[in-house]
């Protein structure tokens, strides 16, 4: 199969300069994308003529993009030879690239598959859009990984998407589920390939002899440069972008920090590889048995593209974090991280809302109940700290937090505290919580039952999520439900009912349940956003979360629905308390939940950087639910 020529009139003899130019460009290419198409087409049983057309099409488009890229970037070399724009003039390079794209459309039109022509046109449009965006990022030293991922998805990944989808389109295989999976897999392949290519710029696994720091000296912050400088101060970034050699890079970043950051970058991309493997499993369920060999071929691609078949030892198990005592932060910072004070509102806001209603309805209660309220809040504070200490300790023993670099407080993994110390702190905080709860329990013995039920429900939820207990009795599509229901009850209705008992029941049962349901739904929303972000790690660890059970696309719909449901709960609650004024406040909160839900539904994958923002927004929604309730009560 001659990939250079599909039709005899592709390169007419009366255009000798075009033939010479394309011979120079084509002769040293690996033809990886064409080979990928041939493999996929073989499994689908496509006729040889169609395979030839697809393989030549991707070669023409890829080489056209190289001609234009080299000219835009003013790259002097391509495949160890003088770049076409430099050898044949920029005008000829532009004309040659345009000619190749035109030939693609001519040959595809002769083939007559309209869907294939349309998809190819969209892919070329994506390539050009990506080039426009990338050009706008030159000298943009504050570029984010999200912006770069968008460029890579349009430029690099669009070619990989075409390679794995075009054979299915040519075979008239139109299943939306199949093409959705193939599209996501193509995005991951493109991202992995580009990130690996960006590492070559820093002489990492650089077996191709790529020029060192070429991107940086061109004013372009590639993905690894952006990842490396993400926490740098502006002065340090300024020194970084002026570096001309790797030794200067090491001097600015610190050599140990540089390679530690490389390890983190590799770990992040290992998660992409794991996600690709998960998509392969899903795709296997959509293909007939006789095509399962295709899945085996696809599984090899991520490691091949990212690791470049070199330094395979880099793929070994993650090295443990160094325990450098001299670098431990201040004790107050370590304790704040361990106690997860960033999440304290989930525990304290429900009782604060109830107590605010009690104090507003009876100012006399301020004098008689302030001490009891205070002790109750202190008890909940230390109980909150105890639960998260136990969570850190258990997850460290099970290895979950050692796999998931975003899991837990990281005080054990960072070497700031020993696991045994965290375990002792758990018992200390728990004993302190029991001590401060004594006044409330003695004056309200029925609280003992609520504490037992609430604590038992919370532990049951944790056990189900972490160990899958009771899931043997559940349908597979509902394995996540017991754990989420337990968290909902413990952090919502049960916590609110307990606070209502301590405050001598200022809220009637209906209002109390509505308030508790709102807090519970907001808590589960936050929990499931976290699970969406850590989907790959959770799946690897065998956790039975909503995201693992339903898959990313269905899980994000459930999360968006949960957020909207908290907005529904606040309507009747505030209407009963404050009429029209309450309804106005409820409308504002419902609008915010709708915005949150819309942003959730736009997320494309667990690695979408927008999910990190959604995590913060879910905390804010929970906080606003309580503050709006308190504000309406106070007014």
Coordinates of C-alpha atoms in Angstrom, one line a residue:
X1 CA 0.0 0.0 0.0
X2 CA 1.5 3.3 -1.1
X3 CA 0.3 5.8 1.5
X4 CA 1.7 8.7 -0.4
X5 CA -0.7 8.2 -3.4
X6 CA -4.3 7.2 -3.4
X7 CA -5.3 8.4 -6.9
X8 CA -2.9 8.7 -9.8
X9 CA -3.6 12.4 -10.2
X10 CA -2.8 13.2 -6.5
X11 CA 0.7 14.4 -7.5
X12 CA 0.8 15.3 -11.2
X13 CA 4.2 15.2 -12.9
X14 CA 3.8 18.8 -14.1
X15 CA 4.2 20.0 -10.5
X16 CA 7.7 18.8 -9.8
X17 CA 8.3 21.1 -6.8
X18 CA 5.2 19.8 -5.1
X19 CA 6.4 16.2 -5.6
X20 CA 9.8 17.0 -4.3
X21 CA 8.4 18.9 -1.3
X22 CA 6.1 16.1 -0.3
X23 CA 8.8 13.5 -0.8
X24 CA 11.0 15.3 1.7
X25 CA 8.2 15.6 4.2
X26 CA 6.8 12.1 3.8
X27 CA 10.0 10.0 3.6
X28 CA 11.0 10.2 7.3
X29 CA 7.5 9.9 8.8
X30 CA 6.6 6.9 11.0
X31 CA 3.1 6.6 9.6
X32 CA 1.8 5.8 13.1
X33 CA -1.7 7.1 12.4
X34 CA -2.0 5.3 9.1
X35 CA -0.9 2.0 10.8
X36 CA -3.5 2.6 13.6
X37 CA -6.2 2.9 10.9
X38 CA -5.1 -0.3 9.2
X39 CA -5.3 -2.2 12.5
X40 CA -8.8 -1.0 13.3
X41 CA -10.0 -1.5 9.8
X42 CA -8.7 -5.0 9.8
X43 CA -10.9 -5.9 12.8
X44 CA -13.9 -4.3 11.2
X45 CA -13.4 -6.1 7.9
X46 CA -13.2 -3.1 5.7
X47 CA -12.2 -3.6 2.0
X48 CA -8.6 -2.8 1.1
X49 CA -9.5 0.2 -1.1
X50 CA -11.4 1.9 1.8
X51 CA -8.5 1.2 4.2
X52 CA -6.1 2.8 1.7
X53 CA -8.3 5.8 1.4
X54 CA -8.5 6.3 5.2
X55 CA -4.8 5.8 5.7
X56 CA -3.8 8.2 2.9
X57 CA -6.4 10.8 4.2
X58 CA -4.9 10.9 7.7
X59 CA -1.4 11.1 6.2
X60 CA -2.4 14.0 4.0
X61 CA -4.1 15.9 6.8
X62 CA -1.3 15.3 9.3
X63 CA 1.4 16.4 6.9
X64 CA -0.6 19.4 5.9
X65 CA -0.8 20.4 9.5
X66 CA 3.0 20.0 9.9
X67 CA 3.7 22.2 6.9
X68 CA 1.5 25.0 8.4
X69 CA 2.8 24.4 12.0
X70 CA 6.4 24.7 11.0
X71 CA 5.8 27.9 9.1
X72 CA 3.8 29.5 12.0
X73 CA 6.4 28.3 14.6
X74 CA 9.3 29.1 12.3
X75 CA 10.7 25.7 13.1
X76 CA 13.9 25.1 11.0
X77 CA 13.8 21.3 11.1
X78 CA 11.2 18.7 10.5
X79 CA 12.1 15.0 10.9
X80 CA 15.8 15.9 11.0
X81 CA 15.6 17.7 7.6
X82 CA 15.3 21.3 6.7
X83 CA 11.6 22.4 7.1
X84 CA 9.7 22.9 3.9
X85 CA 9.0 26.6 4.4
X86 CA 12.8 27.2 4.7
X87 CA 13.8 25.0 1.8
X88 CA 11.0 25.8 -0.7
X89 CA 9.9 29.3 0.6
X90 CA 6.9 30.0 3.0
X91 CA 4.6 30.5 0.0
X92 CA 5.2 27.0 -1.3
X93 CA 4.7 25.5 2.1
X94 CA 1.3 27.2 2.4
X95 CA 0.3 26.1 -1.1
X96 CA 1.4 22.5 -0.4
X97 CA -0.5 22.3 2.8
X98 CA -3.6 23.7 1.2
X99 CA -3.2 21.3 -1.8
X100 CA -3.1 18.3 0.5
X101 CA -6.3 19.3 2.3
X102 CA -8.0 19.9 -1.1
X103 CA -7.0 16.4 -2.3
X104 CA -8.5 14.9 0.9
X105 CA -11.9 16.4 0.0
X106 CA -11.6 15.3 -3.7
X107 CA -10.8 11.7 -2.8
X108 CA -13.4 11.4 0.0
X109 CA -16.1 12.9 -2.4
X110 CA -15.3 10.2 -4.9
X111 CA -15.7 7.6 -2.2
X112 CA -19.2 9.0 -1.6
X113 CA -19.6 8.5 2.2
X114 CA -21.3 11.8 3.2
X115 CA -21.0 11.1 6.9
X116 CA -17.2 10.6 6.5
X117 CA -16.8 13.8 4.5
X118 CA -18.7 15.8 7.1
X119 CA -16.7 14.3 10.0
X120 CA -13.4 15.0 8.2
X121 CA -14.4 18.6 7.5
X122 CA -15.2 19.1 11.2
X123 CA -11.9 17.6 12.1
X124 CA -10.0 20.0 9.8
X125 CA -12.0 22.9 11.2
X126 CA -11.0 21.7 14.8
X127 CA -7.3 21.6 13.7
X128 CA -7.4 25.2 12.4
X129 CA -9.3 26.4 15.5
X130 CA -6.8 24.8 17.8
X131 CA -4.0 26.5 15.8
X132 CA -5.7 29.9 16.2
X133 CA -6.0 29.4 20.0
X134 CA -2.5 28.2 20.4
X135 CA -1.1 31.2 18.5
X136 CA -3.0 33.4 21.0
X137 CA -1.2 31.8 23.9
X138 CA 2.3 32.8 22.7
X139 CA 3.9 35.0 25.5
X140 CA 0.9 34.1 27.8
X141 CA 2.9 33.2 30.8
X142 CA -0.2 32.7 32.9
X143 CA -1.8 30.1 30.7
X144 CA -3.6 27.3 32.5
X145 CA -3.6 23.5 31.9
X146 CA -7.3 23.8 31.1
X147 CA -6.5 26.2 28.2
X148 CA -3.8 23.9 26.9
X149 CA -6.0 20.8 27.2
X150 CA -8.5 22.6 25.0
X151 CA -5.8 23.3 22.4
X152 CA -4.6 19.7 22.5
X153 CA -8.1 18.4 22.1
X154 CA -8.6 20.5 19.0
X155 CA -5.2 19.9 17.5
X156 CA -3.5 16.7 18.5
X157 CA -6.5 14.7 19.7
X158 CA -8.7 15.5 16.7
X159 CA -6.4 13.4 14.5
X160 CA -6.5 10.5 17.0
X161 CA -10.3 10.7 17.2
X162 CA -10.5 10.5 13.4
X163 CA -8.2 7.5 13.3
X164 CA -10.4 5.4 15.6
X165 CA -13.8 6.7 14.5
X166 CA -13.4 7.0 10.7
X167 CA -13.2 3.2 10.1
X168 CA -16.5 2.8 12.0
X169 CA -18.1 5.6 9.9
X170 CA -16.7 4.0 6.7
X171 CA -18.2 0.7 7.8
X172 CA -21.6 2.5 8.4
X173 CA -21.4 1.6 12.1
X174 CA -23.4 4.5 13.5
X175 CA -24.0 3.6 17.2
X176 CA -23.9 6.8 19.2
X177 CA -22.7 4.9 22.3
X178 CA -19.8 3.5 20.4
X179 CA -18.8 6.8 18.8
X180 CA -19.1 8.6 22.2
X181 CA -16.7 6.1 23.7
X182 CA -14.3 6.3 20.7
X183 CA -14.4 10.1 20.9
X184 CA -13.4 10.1 24.6
X185 CA -10.7 7.6 23.9
X186 CA -9.3 9.7 21.1
X187 CA -9.2 12.7 23.4
X188 CA -7.2 10.8 26.0
X189 CA -4.8 9.5 23.3
X190 CA -4.2 13.0 22.0
X191 CA -3.7 14.4 25.5
X192 CA -1.2 11.7 26.5
X193 CA 0.7 12.0 23.2
X194 CA 1.0 15.8 23.5
X195 CA 2.0 15.8 27.2
X196 CA 4.6 13.2 26.4
X197 CA 5.8 15.5 23.5
X198 CA 5.9 18.4 25.9
X199 CA 8.2 16.5 28.2
X200 CA 10.7 16.1 25.3
X201 CA 11.2 19.8 25.5
X202 CA 12.8 19.2 28.9
X203 CA 14.8 16.3 27.7
X204 CA 12.6 13.7 29.4
X205 CA 12.5 10.4 27.5
X206 CA 13.9 12.4 24.6
X207 CA 15.0 9.6 22.3
X208 CA 14.0 11.6 19.2
X209 CA 16.6 14.2 19.6
X210 CA 14.1 17.1 19.9
X211 CA 15.6 20.5 20.6
X212 CA 15.7 21.3 24.3
X213 CA 13.5 24.2 25.6
X214 CA 12.3 25.0 22.1
X215 CA 8.8 25.7 23.3
X216 CA 9.9 27.9 26.1
X217 CA 12.3 29.9 23.9
X218 CA 9.5 30.4 21.4
X219 CA 7.4 32.0 24.2
X220 CA 5.1 29.0 24.6
X221 CA 4.4 27.5 28.0
X222 CA 3.7 23.8 27.2
X223 CA 1.8 21.5 29.6
X224 CA 4.8 20.4 31.7
X225 CA 6.1 24.0 32.0
X226 CA 2.6 25.1 33.2
X227 CA 2.4 22.2 35.6
X228 CA 6.0 22.9 36.9
X229 CA 5.3 26.6 37.5
X230 CA 1.7 26.4 38.8
X231 CA 2.6 27.3 42.4
X232 CA 5.5 29.7 41.6
X233 CA 5.6 33.3 42.7
X234 CA 5.7 35.8 39.8
X235 CA 9.3 36.7 40.4
X236 CA 10.3 33.0 40.1
X237 CA 8.2 32.6 37.0
X238 CA 10.0 35.5 35.4
X239 CA 13.3 33.8 36.1
X240 CA 11.9 30.5 34.7
X241 CA 10.9 31.9 31.4
X242 CA 14.3 33.5 30.9
X243 CA 16.1 30.1 31.2
X244 CA 18.1 29.0 28.2
X245 CA 19.4 25.7 29.5
X246 CA 18.2 22.8 31.6
X247 CA 20.8 23.6 34.3
X248 CA 19.2 27.1 34.6
X249 CA 15.8 25.4 35.0
X250 CA 17.1 23.2 37.8
X251 CA 18.6 26.2 39.5
X252 CA 15.2 28.1 39.4
X253 CA 13.1 25.2 40.5
X254 CA 15.5 23.1 42.5
X255 CA 16.6 19.8 40.9
X256 CA 14.8 17.7 43.5
X257 CA 11.6 19.7 43.1
X258 CA 11.8 19.4 39.3
X259 CA 11.9 15.6 39.4
X260 CA 9.4 15.3 42.1
X261 CA 7.0 17.5 40.0
X262 CA 7.8 15.2 37.0
X263 CA 6.7 12.2 39.2
X264 CA 3.5 14.0 40.0
X265 CA 3.0 14.8 36.3
X266 CA 3.5 11.2 35.4
X267 CA 1.1 10.0 38.1
X268 CA -1.5 12.4 36.8
X269 CA -1.1 10.9 33.3
X270 CA -1.2 7.4 34.6
X271 CA -4.8 8.2 35.7
X272 CA -5.5 9.2 32.1
X273 CA -4.2 5.8 31.1
X274 CA -6.4 4.1 33.7
X275 CA -9.4 6.0 32.4
X276 CA -8.6 5.0 28.8
X277 CA -8.5 1.3 30.0
X278 CA -12.0 1.8 31.6
X279 CA -13.3 3.1 28.3
X280 CA -11.9 0.0 26.6
X281 CA -13.9 -2.1 29.0
X282 CA -17.1 -0.1 28.2
X283 CA -16.4 -0.3 24.5
X284 CA -16.0 -4.1 24.7
X285 CA -19.5 -4.4 25.9
X286 CA -20.7 -2.5 22.9
X287 CA -18.9 -4.6 20.2
X288 CA -19.6 -8.1 19.0
X289 CA -17.3 -10.8 20.3
X290 CA -15.5 -11.3 17.0
X291 CA -14.2 -7.7 17.3
X292 CA -12.8 -7.9 20.8
X293 CA -9.3 -8.2 19.4
X294 CA -9.6 -4.6 18.5
X295 CA -9.8 -3.8 22.3
X296 CA -6.6 -5.6 22.9
X297 CA -4.9 -3.5 20.2
X298 CA -6.3 -0.2 21.6
X299 CA -5.2 -1.0 25.2
X300 CA -1.6 -0.8 24.1
X301 CA -1.8 2.7 22.7
X302 CA -1.7 4.9 25.9
X303 CA 1.5 3.5 27.2
X304 CA 3.1 3.5 23.8
X305 CA 2.2 7.2 23.2
X306 CA 3.1 8.5 26.7
X307 CA 6.1 6.4 27.7
X308 CA 7.5 6.2 24.1
X309 CA 8.7 2.6 25.0
X310 CA 11.6 4.0 27.0
X311 CA 12.5 4.1 30.6
X312 CA 9.9 1.5 31.5
X313 CA 11.0 1.7 35.1
X314 CA 9.3 5.0 35.3
X315 CA 6.0 3.1 35.2
X316 CA 6.8 1.4 38.5
X317 CA 4.7 1.9 41.7
X318 CA 4.7 5.5 43.0
X319 CA 7.5 6.2 45.4
X320 CA 6.3 7.1 48.9
X321 CA 6.5 10.7 49.9
X322 CA 9.7 11.7 51.7
X323 CA 9.3 12.3 55.4
X324 CA 11.4 15.5 55.7
X325 CA 10.9 16.7 59.2
X326 CA 12.5 20.0 58.5
X327 CA 9.9 20.8 55.9
X328 CA 6.8 20.2 58.1
X329 CA 4.5 23.2 58.2
X330 CA 3.5 24.9 61.4
X331 CA 1.5 22.7 63.8
X332 CA -1.6 24.8 63.5
X333 CA -1.6 24.3 59.7
X334 CA -1.2 20.5 60.1
X335 CA -4.0 20.3 62.6
X336 CA -6.3 22.4 60.4
X337 CA -5.6 20.1 57.5
X338 CA -6.1 17.0 59.6
X339 CA -9.4 18.2 61.1
X340 CA -10.6 19.3 57.7
X341 CA -11.7 22.7 58.9
X342 CA -12.5 23.5 55.2
X343 CA -15.5 21.2 55.6
X344 CA -16.6 22.2 59.1
X345 CA -19.7 24.0 57.7
X346 CA -21.2 20.6 56.7
X347 CA -21.2 19.6 60.4
X348 CA -22.0 22.9 62.1
X349 CA -24.3 24.7 59.8
X350 CA -27.5 22.5 60.4
X351 CA -27.4 23.1 64.2
X352 CA -26.5 26.8 63.8
X353 CA -29.6 27.2 61.6
X354 CA -31.8 25.5 64.2
X355 CA -30.3 27.5 67.1
X356 CA -30.7 30.7 65.1
X357 CA -34.4 30.0 64.7
X358 CA -34.7 29.2 68.4
X359 CA -33.0 32.4 69.5
X360 CA -35.1 34.5 67.1
X361 CA -38.4 33.0 68.2
X362 CA -37.5 33.4 71.9
X363 CA -34.9 35.9 73.1
X364 CA -35.3 34.5 76.6
X365 CA -33.6 31.4 75.3
X366 CA -30.4 33.4 74.7
X367 CA -29.7 33.6 78.4
X368 CA -30.8 30.1 79.3
X369 CA -29.6 28.1 76.4
X370 CA -26.4 29.8 75.1
X371 CA -24.1 27.6 77.2
X372 CA -25.9 24.4 76.1
X373 CA -25.8 25.5 72.5
X374 CA -22.1 26.3 72.8
X375 CA -21.3 22.9 74.4
X376 CA -23.3 21.2 71.6
X377 CA -21.4 23.0 68.9
X378 CA -18.1 22.1 70.5
X379 CA -19.1 18.5 70.8
X380 CA -20.0 18.4 67.1
X381 CA -16.7 20.2 66.2
X382 CA -14.6 17.6 67.9
X383 CA -16.8 14.8 66.6
X384 CA -16.2 16.1 63.1
X385 CA -12.4 16.1 63.8
X386 CA -12.5 12.6 65.1
X387 CA -14.4 11.2 62.1
X388 CA -11.8 12.7 59.6
X389 CA -8.9 11.5 61.7
X390 CA -10.3 8.0 61.6
X391 CA -11.0 8.3 57.9
X392 CA -7.4 9.3 57.2
X393 CA -6.0 6.5 59.4
X394 CA -8.2 3.8 57.8
X395 CA -7.7 5.0 54.2
X396 CA -3.9 5.1 54.7
X397 CA -3.9 1.5 56.0
X398 CA -6.0 0.4 53.1
X399 CA -3.8 2.2 50.6
X400 CA -6.6 4.4 49.1
X401 CA -5.0 7.7 50.0
X402 CA -1.6 6.5 48.8
X403 CA -3.1 5.9 45.3
X404 CA -5.2 9.0 45.3
X405 CA -3.0 12.1 45.7
X406 CA -6.0 14.3 46.3
X407 CA -7.5 12.0 48.9
X408 CA -7.8 12.8 52.6
X409 CA -5.8 15.5 54.4
X410 CA -2.4 14.1 53.3
X411 CA -0.8 14.7 56.7
X412 CA 0.3 11.1 56.9
X413 CA 1.4 10.8 53.2
X414 CA 3.4 14.1 53.5
X415 CA 5.2 12.8 56.6
X416 CA 3.8 15.6 58.8
X417 CA 2.3 13.2 61.3
X418 CA 2.6 9.5 61.9
X419 CA -0.4 7.2 61.3
X420 CA -0.3 6.1 64.9
X421 CA -0.4 9.7 66.1
X422 CA -3.5 10.4 63.9
X423 CA -5.1 7.3 65.4
X424 CA -4.5 8.6 68.9
X425 CA -5.8 12.0 68.0
X426 CA -9.0 10.3 66.8
X427 CA -9.6 8.8 70.2
X428 CA -8.7 12.1 71.9
X429 CA -11.1 14.1 69.8
X430 CA -13.8 11.5 70.2
X431 CA -13.5 11.6 74.0
X432 CA -13.6 15.4 74.0
X433 CA -16.7 15.3 71.8
X434 CA -18.4 13.0 74.3
X435 CA -17.4 15.2 77.2
X436 CA -18.9 18.4 75.6
X437 CA -22.1 16.5 74.7
X438 CA -22.8 15.5 78.3
X439 CA -24.9 18.6 79.3
X440 CA -27.2 18.2 76.3
X441 CA -27.6 14.5 76.7
X442 CA -28.3 14.8 80.5
X443 CA -31.1 17.3 79.9
X444 CA -32.4 15.5 76.8
X445 CA -32.0 11.7 77.3
X446 CA -33.8 11.0 74.0
X447 CA -30.7 12.4 72.3
X448 CA -28.9 9.2 73.1
X449 CA -31.0 7.4 70.5
X450 CA -30.4 10.1 67.9
X451 CA -26.7 10.0 68.5
X452 CA -26.6 6.2 68.2
X453 CA -28.8 6.2 65.1
X454 CA -26.9 9.1 63.5
X455 CA -23.4 7.7 64.4
X456 CA -24.4 4.2 63.3
X457 CA -25.8 5.5 60.0
X458 CA -22.7 7.5 59.3
X459 CA -20.4 4.5 60.0
X460 CA -22.7 2.3 57.9
X461 CA -22.5 4.7 55.0
X462 CA -18.7 4.8 55.3
X463 CA -18.5 1.0 55.5
X464 CA -20.7 0.6 52.4
X465 CA -18.8 3.1 50.3
X466 CA -15.4 1.8 51.3
X467 CA -16.1 -2.0 51.6
X468 CA -19.3 -2.6 49.6
X469 CA -21.1 -4.2 52.4
X470 CA -24.8 -4.9 51.8
X471 CA -24.2 -4.4 48.0
X472 CA -24.7 -8.1 47.5
X473 CA -28.4 -7.5 48.2
X474 CA -28.7 -4.5 45.8
X475 CA -29.1 -4.4 42.0
X476 CA -25.9 -3.4 40.3
X477 CA -27.2 -0.1 39.2
X478 CA -28.1 0.8 42.8
X479 CA -25.0 -0.3 44.6
X480 CA -24.1 3.3 45.4
X481 CA -27.5 4.1 47.0
X482 CA -27.1 2.7 50.6
X483 CA -23.9 4.6 51.2
X484 CA -25.2 7.9 49.8
X485 CA -28.5 7.4 51.7
X486 CA -26.6 6.9 55.0
X487 CA -24.6 10.1 54.4
X488 CA -27.8 12.0 53.5
X489 CA -29.5 10.9 56.7
X490 CA -26.5 11.5 59.0
X491 CA -25.6 14.9 57.7
X492 CA -29.2 16.1 57.1
X493 CA -32.4 15.0 58.8
X494 CA -30.8 13.2 61.8
X495 CA -28.3 16.1 62.6
X496 CA -31.1 18.6 62.2
X497 CA -33.5 16.6 64.4
X498 CA -30.9 16.3 67.1
X499 CA -30.2 20.0 67.1
X500 CA -34.0 20.6 67.2
X501 CA -34.3 18.4 70.4
X502 CA -31.4 20.3 72.1
X503 CA -33.1 23.6 71.2
X504 CA -36.4 22.4 72.7
X505 CA -38.0 21.9 69.3
X506 CA -38.5 25.4 67.9
X507 CA -39.2 23.9 64.5
X508 CA -42.2 21.7 63.9
X509 CA -41.5 18.2 62.3
X510 CA -42.2 19.2 58.7
X511 CA -40.0 22.3 58.8
X512 CA -37.2 20.3 60.6
X513 CA -37.4 17.6 57.9
X514 CA -37.3 20.1 55.0
X515 CA -34.3 21.8 56.6
X516 CA -32.5 18.5 57.2
X517 CA -33.3 17.3 53.6
X518 CA -31.8 20.4 52.1
X519 CA -28.6 20.1 54.1
X520 CA -28.4 16.3 53.4
X521 CA -28.8 16.8 49.7
X522 CA -26.2 19.5 49.6
X523 CA -23.8 17.2 51.6
X524 CA -24.3 14.3 49.2
X525 CA -23.8 16.7 46.2
X526 CA -20.4 17.6 47.6
X527 CA -19.5 13.9 48.3
X528 CA -20.4 12.9 44.7
X529 CA -18.5 15.7 43.1
X530 CA -15.5 14.4 45.0
X531 CA -16.2 10.9 43.7
X532 CA -16.5 12.2 40.1
X533 CA -13.1 13.7 40.4
X534 CA -11.5 10.5 41.9
X535 CA -13.5 8.1 39.7
X536 CA -10.4 6.3 38.3
X537 CA -8.8 5.9 41.7
X538 CA -12.1 4.8 43.3
X539 CA -12.7 2.2 40.6
X540 CA -9.1 0.9 40.9
X541 CA -9.6 0.7 44.7
X542 CA -12.8 -1.2 44.4
X543 CA -15.0 1.5 46.0
X544 CA -18.7 1.3 45.3
X545 CA -19.5 4.9 44.5
X546 CA -22.2 6.4 42.3
X547 CA -19.6 7.4 39.7
X548 CA -18.0 4.0 39.6
X549 CA -21.4 2.2 39.4
X550 CA -23.1 4.4 36.9
X551 CA -20.2 5.8 34.9
X552 CA -19.2 9.4 34.6
X553 CA -21.9 10.6 32.1
X554 CA -24.8 9.2 34.2
X555 CA -23.3 10.1 37.6
X556 CA -23.0 13.8 36.7
X557 CA -26.7 13.9 35.8
X558 CA -27.5 12.5 39.3
X559 CA -25.2 15.0 40.9
X560 CA -26.9 17.9 39.0
X561 CA -30.3 16.6 40.1
X562 CA -29.2 16.4 43.8
X563 CA -28.1 20.0 43.7
X564 CA -31.4 21.1 42.1
X565 CA -33.3 19.1 44.7
X566 CA -31.8 21.1 47.5
X567 CA -33.1 24.2 45.8
X568 CA -36.6 22.6 45.8
X569 CA -36.4 21.9 49.5
X570 CA -35.8 25.5 50.4
X571 CA -39.0 26.8 48.7
X572 CA -41.7 25.4 51.0
X573 CA -39.5 25.9 54.1
X574 CA -38.9 29.6 53.5
X575 CA -42.4 30.2 52.4
X576 CA -43.8 28.8 55.6
X577 CA -41.4 30.9 57.7
X578 CA -41.6 34.3 55.9
X579 CA -44.1 34.2 53.0
X580 CA -43.2 36.3 50.0
X581 CA -39.9 37.4 51.3
X582 CA -38.9 33.8 51.9
X583 CA -40.0 32.8 48.4
X584 CA -37.8 35.6 46.9
X585 CA -34.7 34.3 48.8
X586 CA -35.6 30.7 47.8
X587 CA -35.7 31.8 44.1
X588 CA -32.2 33.2 44.4
X589 CA -30.9 30.0 45.9
X590 CA -32.7 27.9 43.3
X591 CA -31.1 29.9 40.5
X592 CA -27.6 29.2 42.0
X593 CA -28.3 25.5 42.1
X594 CA -29.5 25.6 38.5
X595 CA -26.2 27.3 37.4
X596 CA -24.2 24.7 39.4
X597 CA -26.2 21.9 37.7
X598 CA -25.6 23.4 34.2
X599 CA -21.8 23.6 34.9
X600 CA -21.8 20.0 36.1
X601 CA -23.5 18.7 33.0
X602 CA -20.9 20.4 30.8
X603 CA -18.1 18.5 32.4
X604 CA -16.5 16.1 29.8
X605 CA -14.4 13.8 32.0
X606 CA -13.2 13.3 35.6
X607 CA -10.1 15.2 34.7
X608 CA -11.9 18.3 33.6
X609 CA -10.5 21.2 35.6
X610 CA -13.9 22.7 36.0
X611 CA -14.8 19.9 38.4
X612 CA -12.4 21.3 40.9
X613 CA -14.4 24.6 40.8
X614 CA -17.6 22.6 41.1
X615 CA -16.2 21.0 44.3
X616 CA -15.7 24.5 45.9
X617 CA -19.1 25.6 44.6
X618 CA -20.8 22.6 46.2
X619 CA -19.3 23.6 49.6
X620 CA -20.6 27.2 49.0
X621 CA -24.1 25.9 48.1
X622 CA -24.3 24.1 51.4
X623 CA -23.1 27.2 53.3
X624 CA -25.5 29.4 51.4
X625 CA -28.4 27.1 52.1
X626 CA -27.9 27.7 55.9
X627 CA -27.0 31.4 55.6
X628 CA -30.1 32.1 53.5
X629 CA -32.3 30.3 56.1
X630 CA -30.7 32.2 59.0
X631 CA -31.0 35.5 57.1
X632 CA -34.7 35.0 56.4
X633 CA -35.3 34.0 60.0
X634 CA -33.4 37.1 61.3
X635 CA -35.3 39.5 59.0

